[in-house]
Coordinates of C-alpha atoms and ligand atoms in Angstrom, one line a residue:
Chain R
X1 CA 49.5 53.6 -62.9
X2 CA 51.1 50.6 -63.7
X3 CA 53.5 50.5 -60.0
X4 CA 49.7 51.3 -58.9
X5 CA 48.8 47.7 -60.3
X6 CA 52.1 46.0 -59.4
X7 CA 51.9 47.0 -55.6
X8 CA 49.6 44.3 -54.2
X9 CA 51.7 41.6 -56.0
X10 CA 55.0 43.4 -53.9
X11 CA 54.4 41.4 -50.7
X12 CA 54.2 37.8 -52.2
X13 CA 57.0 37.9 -53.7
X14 CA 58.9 39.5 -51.5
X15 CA 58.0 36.6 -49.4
X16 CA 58.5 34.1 -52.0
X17 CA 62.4 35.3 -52.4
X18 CA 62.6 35.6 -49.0
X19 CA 61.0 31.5 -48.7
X20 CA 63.6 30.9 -51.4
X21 CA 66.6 32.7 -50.0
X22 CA 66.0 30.7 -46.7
X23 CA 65.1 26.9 -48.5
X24 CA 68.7 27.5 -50.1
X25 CA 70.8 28.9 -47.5
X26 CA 69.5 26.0 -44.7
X27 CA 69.6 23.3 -47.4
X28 CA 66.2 22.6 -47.1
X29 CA 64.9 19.1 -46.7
X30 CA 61.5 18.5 -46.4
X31 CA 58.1 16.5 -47.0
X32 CA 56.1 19.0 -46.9
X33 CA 57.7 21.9 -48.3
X34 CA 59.7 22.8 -50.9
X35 CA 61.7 25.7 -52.7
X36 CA 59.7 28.2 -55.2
X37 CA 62.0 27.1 -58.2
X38 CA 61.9 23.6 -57.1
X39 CA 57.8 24.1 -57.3
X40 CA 58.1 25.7 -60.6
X41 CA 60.4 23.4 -62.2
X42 CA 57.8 20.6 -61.2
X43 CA 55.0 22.6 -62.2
X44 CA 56.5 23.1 -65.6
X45 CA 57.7 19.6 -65.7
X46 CA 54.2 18.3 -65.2
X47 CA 52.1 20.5 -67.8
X48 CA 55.1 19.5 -69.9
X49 CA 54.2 15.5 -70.2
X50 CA 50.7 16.5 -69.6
X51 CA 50.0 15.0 -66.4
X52 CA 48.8 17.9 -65.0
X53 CA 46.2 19.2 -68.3
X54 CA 44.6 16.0 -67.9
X55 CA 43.9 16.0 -64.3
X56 CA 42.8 19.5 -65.0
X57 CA 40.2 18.1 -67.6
X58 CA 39.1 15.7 -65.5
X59 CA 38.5 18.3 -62.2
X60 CA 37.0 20.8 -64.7
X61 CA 34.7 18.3 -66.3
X62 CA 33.2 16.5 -62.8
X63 CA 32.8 20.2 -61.8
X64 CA 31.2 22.1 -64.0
X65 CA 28.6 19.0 -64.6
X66 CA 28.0 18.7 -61.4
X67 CA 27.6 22.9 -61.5
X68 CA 25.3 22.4 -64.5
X69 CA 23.1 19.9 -62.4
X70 CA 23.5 21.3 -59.3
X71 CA 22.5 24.6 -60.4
X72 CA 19.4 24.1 -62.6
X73 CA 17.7 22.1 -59.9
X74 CA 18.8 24.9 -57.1
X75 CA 17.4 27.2 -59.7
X76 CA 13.9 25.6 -60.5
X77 CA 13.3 25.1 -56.9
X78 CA 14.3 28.9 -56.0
X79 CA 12.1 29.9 -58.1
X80 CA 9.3 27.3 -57.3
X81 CA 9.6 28.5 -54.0
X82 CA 10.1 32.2 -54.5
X83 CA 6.7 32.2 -56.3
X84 CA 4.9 30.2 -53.6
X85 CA 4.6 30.5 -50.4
X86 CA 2.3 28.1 -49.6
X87 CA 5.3 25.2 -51.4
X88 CA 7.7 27.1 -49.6
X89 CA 6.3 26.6 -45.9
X90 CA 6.2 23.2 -47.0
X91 CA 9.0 22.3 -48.2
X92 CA 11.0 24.6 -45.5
X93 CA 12.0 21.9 -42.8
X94 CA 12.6 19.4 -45.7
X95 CA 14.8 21.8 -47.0
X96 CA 16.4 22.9 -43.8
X97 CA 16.7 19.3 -42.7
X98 CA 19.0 18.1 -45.6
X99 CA 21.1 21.9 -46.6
X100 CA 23.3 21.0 -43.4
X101 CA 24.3 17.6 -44.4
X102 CA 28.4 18.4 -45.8
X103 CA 28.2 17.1 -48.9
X104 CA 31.7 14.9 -48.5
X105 CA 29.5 12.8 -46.3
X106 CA 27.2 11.5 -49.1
X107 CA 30.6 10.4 -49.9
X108 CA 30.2 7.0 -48.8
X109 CA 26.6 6.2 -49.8
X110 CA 28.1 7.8 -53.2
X111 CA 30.4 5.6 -53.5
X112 CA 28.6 2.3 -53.0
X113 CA 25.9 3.4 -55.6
X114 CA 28.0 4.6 -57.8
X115 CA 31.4 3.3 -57.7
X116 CA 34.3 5.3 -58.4
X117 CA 35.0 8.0 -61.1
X118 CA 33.1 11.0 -62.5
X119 CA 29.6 10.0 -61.8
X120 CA 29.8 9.5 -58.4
X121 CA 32.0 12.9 -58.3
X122 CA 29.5 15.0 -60.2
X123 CA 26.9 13.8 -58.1
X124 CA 28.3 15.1 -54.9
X125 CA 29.2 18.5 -56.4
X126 CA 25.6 18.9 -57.6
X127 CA 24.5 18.2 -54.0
X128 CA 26.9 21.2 -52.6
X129 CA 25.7 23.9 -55.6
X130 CA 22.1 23.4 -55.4
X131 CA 21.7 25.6 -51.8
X132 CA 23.6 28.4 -52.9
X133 CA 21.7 28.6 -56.1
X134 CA 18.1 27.6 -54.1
X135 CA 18.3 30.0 -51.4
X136 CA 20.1 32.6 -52.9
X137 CA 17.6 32.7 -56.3
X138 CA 14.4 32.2 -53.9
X139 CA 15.3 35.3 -52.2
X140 CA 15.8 37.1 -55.3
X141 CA 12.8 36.0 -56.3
X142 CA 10.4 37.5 -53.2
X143 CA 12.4 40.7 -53.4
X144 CA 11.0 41.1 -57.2
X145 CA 9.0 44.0 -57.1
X146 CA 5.7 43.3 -56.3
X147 CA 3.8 45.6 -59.0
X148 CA 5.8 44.0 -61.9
X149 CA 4.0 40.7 -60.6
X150 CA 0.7 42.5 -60.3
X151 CA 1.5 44.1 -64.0
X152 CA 2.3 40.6 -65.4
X153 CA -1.3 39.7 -64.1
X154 CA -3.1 42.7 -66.0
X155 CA -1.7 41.9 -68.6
X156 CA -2.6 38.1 -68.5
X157 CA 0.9 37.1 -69.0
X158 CA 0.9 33.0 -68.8
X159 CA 2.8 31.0 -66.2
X160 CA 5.4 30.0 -68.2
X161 CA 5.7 33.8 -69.8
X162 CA 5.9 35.7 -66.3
X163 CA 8.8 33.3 -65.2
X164 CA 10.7 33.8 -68.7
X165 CA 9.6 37.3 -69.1
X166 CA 9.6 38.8 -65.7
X167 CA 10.7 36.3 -62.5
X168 CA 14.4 35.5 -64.4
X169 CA 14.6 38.7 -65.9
X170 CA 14.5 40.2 -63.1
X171 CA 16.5 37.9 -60.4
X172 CA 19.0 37.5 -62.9
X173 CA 21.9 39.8 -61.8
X174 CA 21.5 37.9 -58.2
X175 CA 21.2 35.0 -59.8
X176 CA 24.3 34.7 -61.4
X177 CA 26.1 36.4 -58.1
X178 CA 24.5 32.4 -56.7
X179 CA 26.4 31.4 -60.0
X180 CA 29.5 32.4 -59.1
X181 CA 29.4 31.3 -55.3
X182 CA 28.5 27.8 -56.6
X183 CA 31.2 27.9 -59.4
X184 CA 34.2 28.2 -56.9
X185 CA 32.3 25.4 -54.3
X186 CA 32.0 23.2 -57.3
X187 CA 35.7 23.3 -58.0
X188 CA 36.7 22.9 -54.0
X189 CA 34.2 20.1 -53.7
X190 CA 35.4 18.2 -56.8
X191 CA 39.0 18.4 -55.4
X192 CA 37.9 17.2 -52.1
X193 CA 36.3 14.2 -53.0
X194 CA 39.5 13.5 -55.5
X195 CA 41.5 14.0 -52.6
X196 CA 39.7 11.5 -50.5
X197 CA 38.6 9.2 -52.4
X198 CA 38.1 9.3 -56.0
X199 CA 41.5 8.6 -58.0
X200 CA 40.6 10.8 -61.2
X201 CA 41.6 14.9 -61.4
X202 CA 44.4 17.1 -59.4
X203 CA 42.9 15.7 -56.1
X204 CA 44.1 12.3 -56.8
X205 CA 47.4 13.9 -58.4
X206 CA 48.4 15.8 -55.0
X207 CA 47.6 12.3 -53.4
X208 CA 50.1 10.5 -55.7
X209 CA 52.6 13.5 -55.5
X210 CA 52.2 12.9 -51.5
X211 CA 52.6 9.6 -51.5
X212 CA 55.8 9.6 -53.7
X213 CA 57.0 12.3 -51.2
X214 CA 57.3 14.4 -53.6
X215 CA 57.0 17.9 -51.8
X216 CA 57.6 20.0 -54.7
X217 CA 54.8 18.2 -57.1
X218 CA 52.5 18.5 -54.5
X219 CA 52.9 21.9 -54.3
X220 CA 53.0 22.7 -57.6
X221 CA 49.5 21.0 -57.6
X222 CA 48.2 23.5 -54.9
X223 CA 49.8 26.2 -56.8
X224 CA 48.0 25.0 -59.8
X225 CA 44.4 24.7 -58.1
X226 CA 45.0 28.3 -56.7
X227 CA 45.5 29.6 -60.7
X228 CA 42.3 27.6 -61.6
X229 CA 40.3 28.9 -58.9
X230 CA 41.5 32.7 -59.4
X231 CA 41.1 32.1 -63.0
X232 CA 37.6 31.0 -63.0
X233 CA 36.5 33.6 -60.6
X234 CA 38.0 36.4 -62.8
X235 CA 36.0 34.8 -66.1
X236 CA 32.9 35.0 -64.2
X237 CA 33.9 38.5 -62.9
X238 CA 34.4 39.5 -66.5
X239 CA 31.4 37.8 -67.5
X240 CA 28.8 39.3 -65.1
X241 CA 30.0 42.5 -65.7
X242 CA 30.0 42.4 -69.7
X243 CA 26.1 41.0 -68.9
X244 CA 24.9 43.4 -66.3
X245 CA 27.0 46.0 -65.8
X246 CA 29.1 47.4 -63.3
X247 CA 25.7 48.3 -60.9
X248 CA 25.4 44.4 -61.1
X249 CA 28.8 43.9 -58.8
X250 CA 28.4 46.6 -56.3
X251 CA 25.3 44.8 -54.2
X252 CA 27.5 41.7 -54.4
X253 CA 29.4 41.5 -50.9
X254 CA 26.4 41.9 -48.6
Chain G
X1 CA -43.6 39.8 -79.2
X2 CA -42.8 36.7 -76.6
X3 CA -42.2 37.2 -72.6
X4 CA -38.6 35.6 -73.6
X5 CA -37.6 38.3 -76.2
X6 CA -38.9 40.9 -74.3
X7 CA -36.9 40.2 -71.8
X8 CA -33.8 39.3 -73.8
X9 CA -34.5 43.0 -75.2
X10 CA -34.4 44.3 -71.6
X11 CA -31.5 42.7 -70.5
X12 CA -29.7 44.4 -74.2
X13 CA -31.1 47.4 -72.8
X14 CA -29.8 47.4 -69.2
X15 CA -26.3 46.0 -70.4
X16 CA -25.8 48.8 -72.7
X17 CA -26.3 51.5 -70.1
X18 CA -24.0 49.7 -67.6
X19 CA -20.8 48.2 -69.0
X20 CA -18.7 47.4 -64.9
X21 CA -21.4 47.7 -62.0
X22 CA -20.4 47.1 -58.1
X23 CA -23.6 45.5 -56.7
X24 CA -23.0 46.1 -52.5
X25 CA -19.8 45.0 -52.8
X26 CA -17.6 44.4 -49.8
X27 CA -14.2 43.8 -49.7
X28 CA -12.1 43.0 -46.3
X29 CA -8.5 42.4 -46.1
X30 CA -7.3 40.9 -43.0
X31 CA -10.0 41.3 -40.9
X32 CA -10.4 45.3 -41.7
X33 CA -13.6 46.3 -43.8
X34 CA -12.0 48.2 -47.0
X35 CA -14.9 49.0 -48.9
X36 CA -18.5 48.5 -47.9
X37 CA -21.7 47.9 -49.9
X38 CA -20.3 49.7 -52.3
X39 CA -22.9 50.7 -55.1
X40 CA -21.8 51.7 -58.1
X41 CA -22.0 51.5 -62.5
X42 CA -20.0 52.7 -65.3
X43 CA -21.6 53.2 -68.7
X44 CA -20.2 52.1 -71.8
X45 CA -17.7 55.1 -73.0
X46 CA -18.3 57.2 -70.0
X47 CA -15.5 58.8 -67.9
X48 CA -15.6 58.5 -64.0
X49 CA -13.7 60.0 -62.1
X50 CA -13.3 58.9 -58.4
X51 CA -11.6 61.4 -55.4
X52 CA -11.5 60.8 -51.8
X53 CA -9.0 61.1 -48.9
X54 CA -5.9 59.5 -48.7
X55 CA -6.7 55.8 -47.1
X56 CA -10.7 55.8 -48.4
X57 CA -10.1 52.7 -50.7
X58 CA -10.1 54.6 -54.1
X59 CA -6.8 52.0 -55.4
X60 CA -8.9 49.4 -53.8
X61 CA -11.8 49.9 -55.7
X62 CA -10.3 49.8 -59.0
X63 CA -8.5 46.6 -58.3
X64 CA -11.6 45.0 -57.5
X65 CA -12.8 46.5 -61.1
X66 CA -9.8 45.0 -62.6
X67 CA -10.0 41.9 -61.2
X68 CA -6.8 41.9 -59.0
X69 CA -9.0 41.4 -55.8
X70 CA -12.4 39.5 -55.4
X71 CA -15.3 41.6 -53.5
X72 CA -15.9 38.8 -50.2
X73 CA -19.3 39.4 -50.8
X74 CA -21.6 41.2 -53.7
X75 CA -20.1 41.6 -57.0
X76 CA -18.2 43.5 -59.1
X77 CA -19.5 42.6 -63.1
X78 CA -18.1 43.5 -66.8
X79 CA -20.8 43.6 -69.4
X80 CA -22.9 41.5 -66.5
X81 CA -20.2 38.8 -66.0
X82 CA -18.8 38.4 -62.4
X83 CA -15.3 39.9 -62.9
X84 CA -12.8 36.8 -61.4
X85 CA -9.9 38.2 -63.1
X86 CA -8.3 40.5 -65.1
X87 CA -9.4 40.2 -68.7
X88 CA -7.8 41.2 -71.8
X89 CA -10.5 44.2 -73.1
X90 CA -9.6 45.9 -68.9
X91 CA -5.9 47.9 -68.7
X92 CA -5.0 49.3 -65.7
X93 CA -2.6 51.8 -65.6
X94 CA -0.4 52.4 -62.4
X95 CA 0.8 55.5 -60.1
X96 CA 4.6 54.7 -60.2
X97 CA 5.3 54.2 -63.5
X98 CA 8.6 53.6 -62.5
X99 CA 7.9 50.4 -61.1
X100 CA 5.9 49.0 -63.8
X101 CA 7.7 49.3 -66.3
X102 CA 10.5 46.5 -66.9
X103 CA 14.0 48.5 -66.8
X104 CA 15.9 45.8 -68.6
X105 CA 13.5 46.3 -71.8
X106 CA 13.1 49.4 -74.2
X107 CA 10.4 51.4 -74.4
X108 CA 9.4 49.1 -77.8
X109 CA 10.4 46.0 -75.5
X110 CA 8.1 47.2 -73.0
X111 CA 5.5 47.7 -75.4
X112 CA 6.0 44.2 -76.8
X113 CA 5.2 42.4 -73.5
X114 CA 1.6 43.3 -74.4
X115 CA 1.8 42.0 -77.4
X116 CA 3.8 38.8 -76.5
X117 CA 0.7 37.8 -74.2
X118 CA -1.6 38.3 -76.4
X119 CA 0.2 36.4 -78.5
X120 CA 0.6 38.8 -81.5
X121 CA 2.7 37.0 -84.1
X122 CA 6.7 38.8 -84.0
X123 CA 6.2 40.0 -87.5
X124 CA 3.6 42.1 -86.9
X125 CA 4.7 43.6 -83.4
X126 CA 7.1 45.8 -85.1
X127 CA 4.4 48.0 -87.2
X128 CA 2.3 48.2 -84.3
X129 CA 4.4 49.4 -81.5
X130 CA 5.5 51.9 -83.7
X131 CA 2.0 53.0 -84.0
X132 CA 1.9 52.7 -80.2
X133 CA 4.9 55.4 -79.7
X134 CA 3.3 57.7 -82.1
X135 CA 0.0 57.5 -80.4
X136 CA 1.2 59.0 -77.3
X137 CA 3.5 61.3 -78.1
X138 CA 6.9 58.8 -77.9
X139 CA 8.2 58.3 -81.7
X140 CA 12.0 57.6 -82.0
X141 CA 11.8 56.7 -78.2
X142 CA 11.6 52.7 -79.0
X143 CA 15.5 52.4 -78.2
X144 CA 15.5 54.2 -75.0
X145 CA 15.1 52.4 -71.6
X146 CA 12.9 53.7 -68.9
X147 CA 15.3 54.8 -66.8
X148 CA 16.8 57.3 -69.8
X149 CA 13.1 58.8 -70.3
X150 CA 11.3 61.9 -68.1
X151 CA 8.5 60.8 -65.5
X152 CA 6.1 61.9 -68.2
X153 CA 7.8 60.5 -71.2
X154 CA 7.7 57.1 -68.7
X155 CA 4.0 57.1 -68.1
X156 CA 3.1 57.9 -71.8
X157 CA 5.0 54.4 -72.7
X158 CA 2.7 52.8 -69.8
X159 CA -0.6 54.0 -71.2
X160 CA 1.1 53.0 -74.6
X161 CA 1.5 49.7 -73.5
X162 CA -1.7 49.5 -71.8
X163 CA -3.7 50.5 -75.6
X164 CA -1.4 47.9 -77.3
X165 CA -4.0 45.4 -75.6
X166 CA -6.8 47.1 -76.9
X167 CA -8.8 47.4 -74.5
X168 CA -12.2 48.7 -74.5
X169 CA -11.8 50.0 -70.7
X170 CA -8.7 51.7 -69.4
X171 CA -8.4 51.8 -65.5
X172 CA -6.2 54.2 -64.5
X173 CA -4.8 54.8 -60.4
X174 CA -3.9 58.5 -60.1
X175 CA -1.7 58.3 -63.2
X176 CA -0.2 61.7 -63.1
X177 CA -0.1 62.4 -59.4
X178 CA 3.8 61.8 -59.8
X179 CA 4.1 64.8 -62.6
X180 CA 4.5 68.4 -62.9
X181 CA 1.5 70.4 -63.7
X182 CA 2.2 71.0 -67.4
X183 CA 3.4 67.8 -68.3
X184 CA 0.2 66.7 -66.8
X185 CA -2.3 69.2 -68.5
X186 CA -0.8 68.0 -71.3
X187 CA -1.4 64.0 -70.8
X188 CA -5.0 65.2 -69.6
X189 CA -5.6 66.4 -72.8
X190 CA -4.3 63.5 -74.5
X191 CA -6.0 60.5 -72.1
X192 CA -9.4 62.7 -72.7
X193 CA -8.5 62.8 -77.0
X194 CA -7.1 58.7 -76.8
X195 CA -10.0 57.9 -75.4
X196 CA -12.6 59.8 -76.9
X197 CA -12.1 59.2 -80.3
X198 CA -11.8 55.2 -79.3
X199 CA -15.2 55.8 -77.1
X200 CA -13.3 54.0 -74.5
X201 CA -14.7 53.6 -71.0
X202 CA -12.7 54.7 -68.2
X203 CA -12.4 55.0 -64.4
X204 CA -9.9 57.5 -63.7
X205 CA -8.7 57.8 -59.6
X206 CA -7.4 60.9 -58.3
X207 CA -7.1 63.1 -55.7
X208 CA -6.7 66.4 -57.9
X209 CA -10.5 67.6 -57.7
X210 CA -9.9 69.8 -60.8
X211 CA -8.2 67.1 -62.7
X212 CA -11.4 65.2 -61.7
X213 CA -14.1 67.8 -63.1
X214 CA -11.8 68.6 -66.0
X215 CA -11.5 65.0 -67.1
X216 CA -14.8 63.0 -66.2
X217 CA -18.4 63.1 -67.4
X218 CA -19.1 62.3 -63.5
X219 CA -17.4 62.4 -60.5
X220 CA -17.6 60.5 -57.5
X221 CA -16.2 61.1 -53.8
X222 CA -15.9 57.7 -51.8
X223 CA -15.8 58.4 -47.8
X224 CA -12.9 56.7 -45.7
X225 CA -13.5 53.4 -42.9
X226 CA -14.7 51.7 -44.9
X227 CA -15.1 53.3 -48.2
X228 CA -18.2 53.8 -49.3
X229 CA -20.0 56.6 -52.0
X230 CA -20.0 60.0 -50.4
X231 CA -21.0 61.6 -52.9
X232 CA -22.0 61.9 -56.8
X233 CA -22.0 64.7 -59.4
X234 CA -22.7 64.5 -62.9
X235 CA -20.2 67.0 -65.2
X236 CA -22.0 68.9 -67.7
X237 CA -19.8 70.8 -69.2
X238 CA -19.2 71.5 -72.9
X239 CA -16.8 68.9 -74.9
X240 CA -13.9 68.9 -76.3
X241 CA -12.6 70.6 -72.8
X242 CA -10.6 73.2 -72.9
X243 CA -7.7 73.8 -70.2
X244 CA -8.4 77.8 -69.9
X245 CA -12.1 77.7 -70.7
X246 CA -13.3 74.8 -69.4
X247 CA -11.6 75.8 -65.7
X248 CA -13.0 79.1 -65.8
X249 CA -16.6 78.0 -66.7
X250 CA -19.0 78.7 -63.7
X251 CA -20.5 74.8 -63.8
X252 CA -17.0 74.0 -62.8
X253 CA -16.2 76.5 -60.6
X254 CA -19.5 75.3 -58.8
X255 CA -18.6 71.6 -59.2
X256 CA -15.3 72.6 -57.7
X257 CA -17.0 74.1 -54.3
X258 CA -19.5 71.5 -53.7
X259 CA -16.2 68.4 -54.1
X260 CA -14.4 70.9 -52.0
X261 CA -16.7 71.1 -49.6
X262 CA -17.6 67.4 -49.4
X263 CA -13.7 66.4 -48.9
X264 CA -13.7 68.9 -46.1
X265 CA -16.2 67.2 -44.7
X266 CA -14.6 63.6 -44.9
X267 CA -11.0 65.2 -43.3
X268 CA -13.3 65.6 -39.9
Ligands
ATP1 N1 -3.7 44.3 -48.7 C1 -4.2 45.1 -47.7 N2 -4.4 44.6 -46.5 C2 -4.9 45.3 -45.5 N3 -5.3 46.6 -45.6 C3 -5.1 47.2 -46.8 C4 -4.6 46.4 -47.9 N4 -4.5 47.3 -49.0 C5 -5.0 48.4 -48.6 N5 -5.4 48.4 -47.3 C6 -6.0 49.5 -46.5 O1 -7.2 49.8 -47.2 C7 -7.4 51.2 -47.1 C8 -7.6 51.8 -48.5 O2 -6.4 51.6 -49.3 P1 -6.3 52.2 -50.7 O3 -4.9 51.9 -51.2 O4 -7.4 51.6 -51.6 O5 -6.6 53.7 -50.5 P2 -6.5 54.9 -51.5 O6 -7.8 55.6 -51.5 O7 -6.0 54.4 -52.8 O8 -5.4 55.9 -50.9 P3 -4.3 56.8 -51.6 O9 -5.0 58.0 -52.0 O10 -3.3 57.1 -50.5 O11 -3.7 56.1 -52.7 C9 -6.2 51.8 -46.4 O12 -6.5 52.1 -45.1 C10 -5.2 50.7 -46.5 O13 -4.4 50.8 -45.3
MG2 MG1 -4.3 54.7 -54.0

């Protein structure tokens, strides 16, 4: 059972003592790269004087505001146009016109109306979570079955009640799958634009770390981000099955 | 007496014998004719029961008495209103129960949502869905979802939650065509004891002809393309009905041929 669990974890490090065995035995010196203890000493070293849990505040904050934003707008419009076809014909070529546009190239126009720092982060991550959540949520939406909708109708449910009642109720296990999805694009977007522009966050630290050629910080940065990112993804794991159950996860990977 | 009051005493008259009438009422959908001129009235507290083929626009007709669809032209009136939507005093209930019922409530959530549009205050909801369960047959059910009841234990909640609005017609689309044939003599002698007692007018679709004779005080056969009255036969038989007695009595036995017959007819 538990060398059941431990088996998938065998081939990283096998490579990492292997990385480690060869950094030490050629006497490494690099820009780029850097020993495994070297990367762990810096790791520790920068959580230690807290360099590293405040960049991580600042990341997590721009992210999940711009994942709150982002979100409830992809949301309300999924479901606007989910409901209506008529709104959704017209607002498809709109829609398809402006979903292509990477969101790192709002970057500039970003920047000159907002200047640098969290708001002009949080706006662009907002930008890159509303088309999972739209599309994703609209679709969830038309595949509602169609006799609950015609129930909510006998019944004279109001506007307000079927969405509350019946529309999220029911899209809500593929709603938060669109959740997730827009969770980990939040936190890669966030980074990016730290990376390239915005001095806040572990973007801007791998920058500095790069720029002090300090290989093994940088690293540890990138090792750090990777911990964040698996971190997150198991939470919302956790939490979508403690809310729907394990049914809930086996339509996930289409 | 005036002109005016006699005729205001007419019109009482008329609406009383007719509660929903179908005045020629057509209905197309997508260019095809579903029903045509289709003639048709429902007394107050009278129980109709409509057969036909498969196809002949018996689901059809009752959403255009619920006010799901609009006829394109005659009408289709409550109480001599034009119906242009469902109304509160209307239920339907459905064929696949399974679908409309809301899995992620109980059977007392489920309930509730008729309640919660009607805007029944949360205090009192309690009290009354747990008169609901009891009415049909469901008490110490409110904890269990849909999916952890029997088909027949799943349509009972429907029709419950259909009565928690009250309604003084129940429209109901071949509601046991999905159950085995005790559970449903048993819910055909409930439907018929629910709604007798509450004189409550219904339109009852099947395609069971016996279920049709057993259950209504008149039966009618719509013909297919494009549905239209094929035929119309008034029930007199003795009530309360009686699942042995009433299906061996020779009225229904000879009810039985003629509907027999006239389907027969309609399969050519
Ligand atoms: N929305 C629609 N658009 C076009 N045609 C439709 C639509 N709904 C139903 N029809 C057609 O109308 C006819 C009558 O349908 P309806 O569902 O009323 O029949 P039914 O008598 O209830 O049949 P069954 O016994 O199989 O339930 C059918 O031929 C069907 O294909
Ligand atoms: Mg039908």
């Amino acid at each position: 059972m538990s060398l059941d669990r431990a088996r998938p974890l065998l081939l990283p490090l096998a490579l990492t003592l292997a990385f480690e065995l060869w950094a030490r035995l050629t006497h490494l010196q690099s820009d780029s790269l850097a020993p495994p203890s070297a990367i762990l000493a810096a790791l520790a070293a920068a959580l230690a004087d807290l360099s590293i849990p405040i960049a991580t505040r600042d990341t997590l904050f721009a992210a999940f505001a711009g994942l709150a934003i982002g979100s409830a707008i992809g949301l309300s419009l999924g479901i606007a146009f989910g409901i209506s076809r008529p709104l959704d014909r017209l607002m498809e070529v709109t829609v398809e016109a402006i979903r292509p546009i990477p969101s790192i190239a709002l970057l500039p126009i970003a920047l000159i109306a907002l200047g640098f720092g969290y708001r002009m982060e949080i706006v662009i991550v907002a930008f890159a979570c509303v088309w999972p959540m739209l599309i994703l949520t609209r679709s969830a939406v038309r595949s509602i079955e169609p006799r609950l909708m015609e129930m909510s109708r006998a019944l004279r449910l109001s506007a307000p009640q079927r969405i509350a009642k019946i529309v999220i109720p029911a899209a809500l296990p593929r709603i938060f799958v669109a959740f997730r999805l827009s969770a980990g694009i939040a936190l890669i977007v966030a980074v990016t634009v730290e990376i390239a522009i915005n001095p806040i966050g572990l973007g801007a630290g791998i920058m500095l770390a790069q720029q002090a050629l300090r290989a093994d910080l940088m690293l540890a940065y990138l090792l750090w981000i990777g911990v964040i990112g698996y971190a997150l993804n198991i939470l919302l794991i956790a939490a979508q099955r403690r809310l729907f159950g394990r049914a809930a996860l086996a339509g996930d990977n289409p | 007496m005036s002109i005016v009051a006699m005729l205001d005493e007419a019109r009482a008259a008329r609406r009383q014998k007719t509660l929903i009438a179908f005045n020629a009422a057509t209905l197309r959908l997508g260019g095809k004719t579903i029903i045509e001129n289709l003639d048709l009235e429902v007394r107050p507290g009278e129980f109709l029961c409509i057969v036909g083929a498969s196809g002949c626009g018996k689901t059809t007709a009752l959403r255009l008495a619920a006010g799901l669809y609009r006829p394109t032209s005659g009408a289709v009136t409550f109480d001599g209103e034009p119906i242009t939507e469902p109304r509160r005093e209307v239920a339907i209930v459905f064929q696949d129960y399974g679908k409309a019922l809301l899995p992620w409530r109980t059977a007392a959530g489920n309930i509730s949502l008729a309640l919660e549009a009607s805007r029944v205050p949360a205090r009192e909801r309690g009290a009354r869905i747990e008169a609901l369960l009891r009415k049909v047959g469901l008490p110490g059910h409110a904890d269990k979802y849909p999916s952890e009841m029997s088909g027949g234990m799943q349509q009972r909640l429907q029709i419950a939650r259909c009565l928690a609005q009250e309604p003084t017609t129940l429209l109901m689309d071949e509601p046991f065509g999905a159950l085995d044939a005790m559970t449903r003599q048993g819910l055909q002698d409930e439907v018929l004891s629910l709604t007798h007692a509450s004189q409550t007018t219904v339109i009852f679709v099947t395609h069971d002809l016996d279920e049709a004779i057993y259950l209504g005080d008149r039966v009618v056969g719509l013909l297919p393309h494009p549905g239209r009255i094929g035929i119309e036969l008034d029930v007199d038989l003795p009530r309360p009905r009686d699942q042995l007695a009433t299906r061996e009595h020779p009225e229904f036995l000879r009810l039985r041929r003629q509907l027999f017959d006239f389907i027969k007819a309609t399969e050519h």
